[in-house]
XYZ file of C-alpha atoms in Angstrom:
232
model
C 87.767 123.969 96.252
C 89.163 123.205 99.910
C 85.675 121.724 100.820
C 85.571 119.726 97.609
C 89.043 118.232 98.459
C 87.964 117.412 102.044
C 84.935 115.729 100.618
C 87.084 113.835 97.928
C 89.549 112.438 100.471
C 86.783 111.348 102.840
C 84.948 109.630 99.864
C 88.151 107.902 98.804
C 88.779 106.551 102.292
C 85.118 105.672 102.566
C 85.391 103.545 99.387
C 88.772 101.934 100.463
C 87.359 100.733 103.757
C 84.224 99.292 102.074
C 86.437 97.627 99.434
C 88.548 96.027 102.078
C 85.687 94.712 103.962
C 83.969 93.255 100.927
C 87.399 91.403 100.076
C 87.794 89.944 103.418
C 84.114 88.883 103.495
C 84.618 86.769 100.266
C 87.286 84.668 101.913
C 86.118 84.574 105.443
C 82.771 83.302 106.475
C 83.049 84.574 110.063
C 81.803 88.096 108.788
C 78.046 88.581 108.523
C 76.406 88.905 105.233
C 74.990 92.177 106.412
C 78.445 93.321 107.526
C 79.037 95.702 104.598
C 75.769 97.414 105.005
C 76.309 97.845 108.831
C 79.802 99.194 108.076
C 78.534 101.889 105.771
C 75.598 102.532 108.087
C 78.138 103.144 111.063
C 80.309 105.374 109.021
C 77.138 107.303 107.842
C 75.804 107.549 111.408
C 79.243 109.010 112.622
C 79.191 111.512 109.863
C 75.664 112.626 110.736
C 76.812 112.916 114.312
C 79.652 115.160 113.238
C 77.284 117.297 111.277
C 74.878 117.560 114.184
C 77.658 118.738 116.449
C 78.370 121.406 113.682
C 74.850 122.546 113.284
C 74.083 122.791 117.005
C 77.374 124.716 117.623
C 78.331 122.371 120.434
C 82.134 122.545 119.589
C 82.195 126.254 118.783
C 83.084 127.696 122.356
C 86.871 126.874 121.985
C 87.432 127.009 125.876
C 88.760 124.690 128.487
C 87.905 121.950 128.641
C 88.382 121.562 124.848
C 85.146 120.157 123.326
C 86.508 118.410 120.250
C 88.680 116.075 122.266
C 85.669 115.388 124.598
C 82.865 115.070 122.024
C 84.780 113.776 118.886
C 88.163 112.294 119.706
C 87.227 110.412 122.882
C 84.098 108.660 121.308
C 86.305 107.659 118.321
C 89.115 106.239 120.581
C 86.558 104.480 122.705
C 85.355 102.750 119.387
C 88.988 101.867 118.491
C 89.586 100.298 121.916
C 86.289 98.314 121.798
C 87.002 97.090 118.314
C 90.305 95.534 119.277
C 89.573 94.440 122.884
C 86.648 92.540 121.467
C 88.589 90.845 118.753
C 86.676 92.210 115.807
C 89.903 92.976 114.000
C 90.911 89.230 113.817
C 89.235 88.189 110.481
C 90.676 91.221 108.804
C 94.210 90.889 110.406
C 94.337 87.343 109.083
C 93.152 88.258 105.640
C 94.652 91.619 104.639
C 98.287 91.777 103.718
C 100.264 93.666 106.154
C 101.588 96.128 103.562
C 98.095 97.386 102.457
C 96.958 99.295 105.721
C 100.573 100.726 105.711
C 100.180 102.008 102.297
C 96.917 103.453 102.893
C 98.483 105.621 105.580
C 99.924 107.757 102.731
C 96.431 109.419 102.820
C 98.093 111.524 105.423
C 100.034 113.427 102.696
C 96.528 114.784 101.490
C 95.508 115.573 104.906
C 98.581 117.907 105.412
C 97.768 119.747 102.209
C 94.263 120.182 103.595
C 95.675 121.517 106.817
C 97.818 123.896 104.596
C 94.716 124.959 102.946
C 92.885 125.848 106.151
C 95.937 128.007 106.899
C 95.685 129.705 103.437
C 92.020 130.226 104.046
C 92.814 132.019 107.398
C 91.125 129.477 109.566
C 94.218 128.345 111.346
C 97.840 129.583 111.884
C 101.004 128.386 110.022
C 102.366 126.645 113.178
C 99.859 123.853 112.510
C 101.029 123.101 109.059
C 104.057 121.365 107.687
C 105.500 124.862 106.971
C 105.374 125.351 110.748
C 105.770 122.416 113.354
C 103.488 119.763 112.025
C 105.582 117.208 110.398
C 103.091 114.397 109.987
C 103.473 114.626 106.224
C 106.554 112.511 106.898
C 104.391 109.676 108.164
C 102.527 109.675 104.961
C 105.589 109.995 102.711
C 107.395 107.088 104.570
C 104.396 104.865 104.375
C 105.136 104.310 100.777
C 108.664 102.820 100.936
C 107.638 100.940 104.184
C 104.635 99.370 102.557
C 106.998 98.466 99.517
C 109.451 96.733 101.857
C 106.578 94.719 103.409
C 105.342 93.752 99.936
C 108.870 92.546 98.976
C 109.286 90.900 102.221
C 112.534 92.447 102.680
C 114.517 91.472 105.841
C 114.331 95.004 107.403
C 110.656 95.138 106.669
C 109.240 94.529 110.035
C 111.749 96.460 112.217
C 111.259 99.427 109.700
C 107.501 99.000 110.060
C 107.878 99.190 114.014
C 110.140 102.209 113.751
C 107.803 103.948 111.216
C 104.613 103.149 113.219
C 106.121 104.538 116.596
C 107.473 107.737 114.795
C 104.119 108.290 113.254
C 102.219 108.049 116.376
C 104.636 110.484 117.978
C 103.934 112.849 115.122
C 100.201 112.410 115.547
C 100.665 113.303 119.221
C 102.671 116.225 118.200
C 99.569 117.554 116.115
C 97.325 117.066 118.959
C 99.674 118.949 121.271
C 99.873 121.774 118.742
C 96.154 122.231 118.217
C 95.449 122.074 121.912
C 98.150 124.455 123.029
C 97.053 126.886 120.179
C 93.561 126.785 121.593
C 94.336 126.787 125.392
C 97.813 128.462 125.636
C 98.122 130.695 122.610
C 100.819 132.730 124.547
C 103.357 130.026 124.185
C 103.229 130.458 120.468
C 103.347 134.274 120.508
C 99.553 134.926 120.256
C 97.541 137.020 122.475
C 94.300 134.930 121.812
C 93.392 131.633 120.261
C 94.429 131.922 116.494
C 92.321 129.134 115.322
C 88.919 130.120 113.818
C 85.637 128.670 115.297
C 85.124 127.705 111.628
C 87.624 124.831 112.323
C 84.865 123.190 114.551
C 82.420 122.964 111.347
C 82.248 120.491 108.703
C 84.174 119.593 106.520
C 87.246 120.768 108.557
C 85.870 118.920 111.514
C 86.823 115.600 109.510
C 90.398 116.224 110.568
C 89.805 115.431 114.187
C 86.599 113.435 113.628
C 87.818 111.053 110.986
C 91.244 111.332 109.364
C 93.263 111.378 112.671
C 91.282 108.470 114.481
C 91.464 106.461 111.067
C 95.215 106.851 111.205
C 95.401 105.654 114.793
C 93.089 102.701 113.930
C 95.405 101.762 111.023
C 98.454 101.913 113.363
C 96.834 99.621 115.926
C 95.806 97.219 113.082
C 99.418 97.185 111.823
C 100.671 96.547 115.565
C 98.313 93.706 115.792
C 99.535 92.162 112.539
C 103.068 92.591 113.465
C 102.576 90.955 117.014
C 100.589 88.057 115.275
C 103.626 87.361 113.034
C 105.887 87.277 116.145
C 103.565 84.731 117.874
């Protein structure tokens, strides 16, 4: 059931991304006709890359330097930096209402329940869940009222969005800190050895570091770009 839920959330986000692209493509002729195909091809290739890392066991030795940040998170962040540095985001930032990417961030509620499922399955410790020290579920919960404020164009909407975005990025950084220290310095959490099973480096659990977390960062940067554009 846990595997099914991972795949269900991934498929839902896959569909949301495609739907958003298709809507922008209808009103913006800057996007190529083959853009939707290229988007899905890129997402599929990234998924295949994660599967290959899993099958080859590249990420399995959970030692220093940590391989998930090196082979998964770093490439994802490089893509995000390239996407925004080259201005690829502009047609989307101009056409997508600012409240929509904020609302999509509520998917993080589901991610936190998936992480809880990982703990219940014995793959990771409780410290990495919202029953421990991972409070990112707050980001997902707050995304809903913040999106509503933006939709209603409330006077406090933009300042609320800035505060929520910064808080949410700090909570993401907290998750990265928790997972990295659990692997590299388990003693600080009271463990004698790494409490995270090597199964965490396999699909579909790899989607947490390989898709869900980078996608949340991608959306935050997108929101920052839209907020900055409005100020200008």
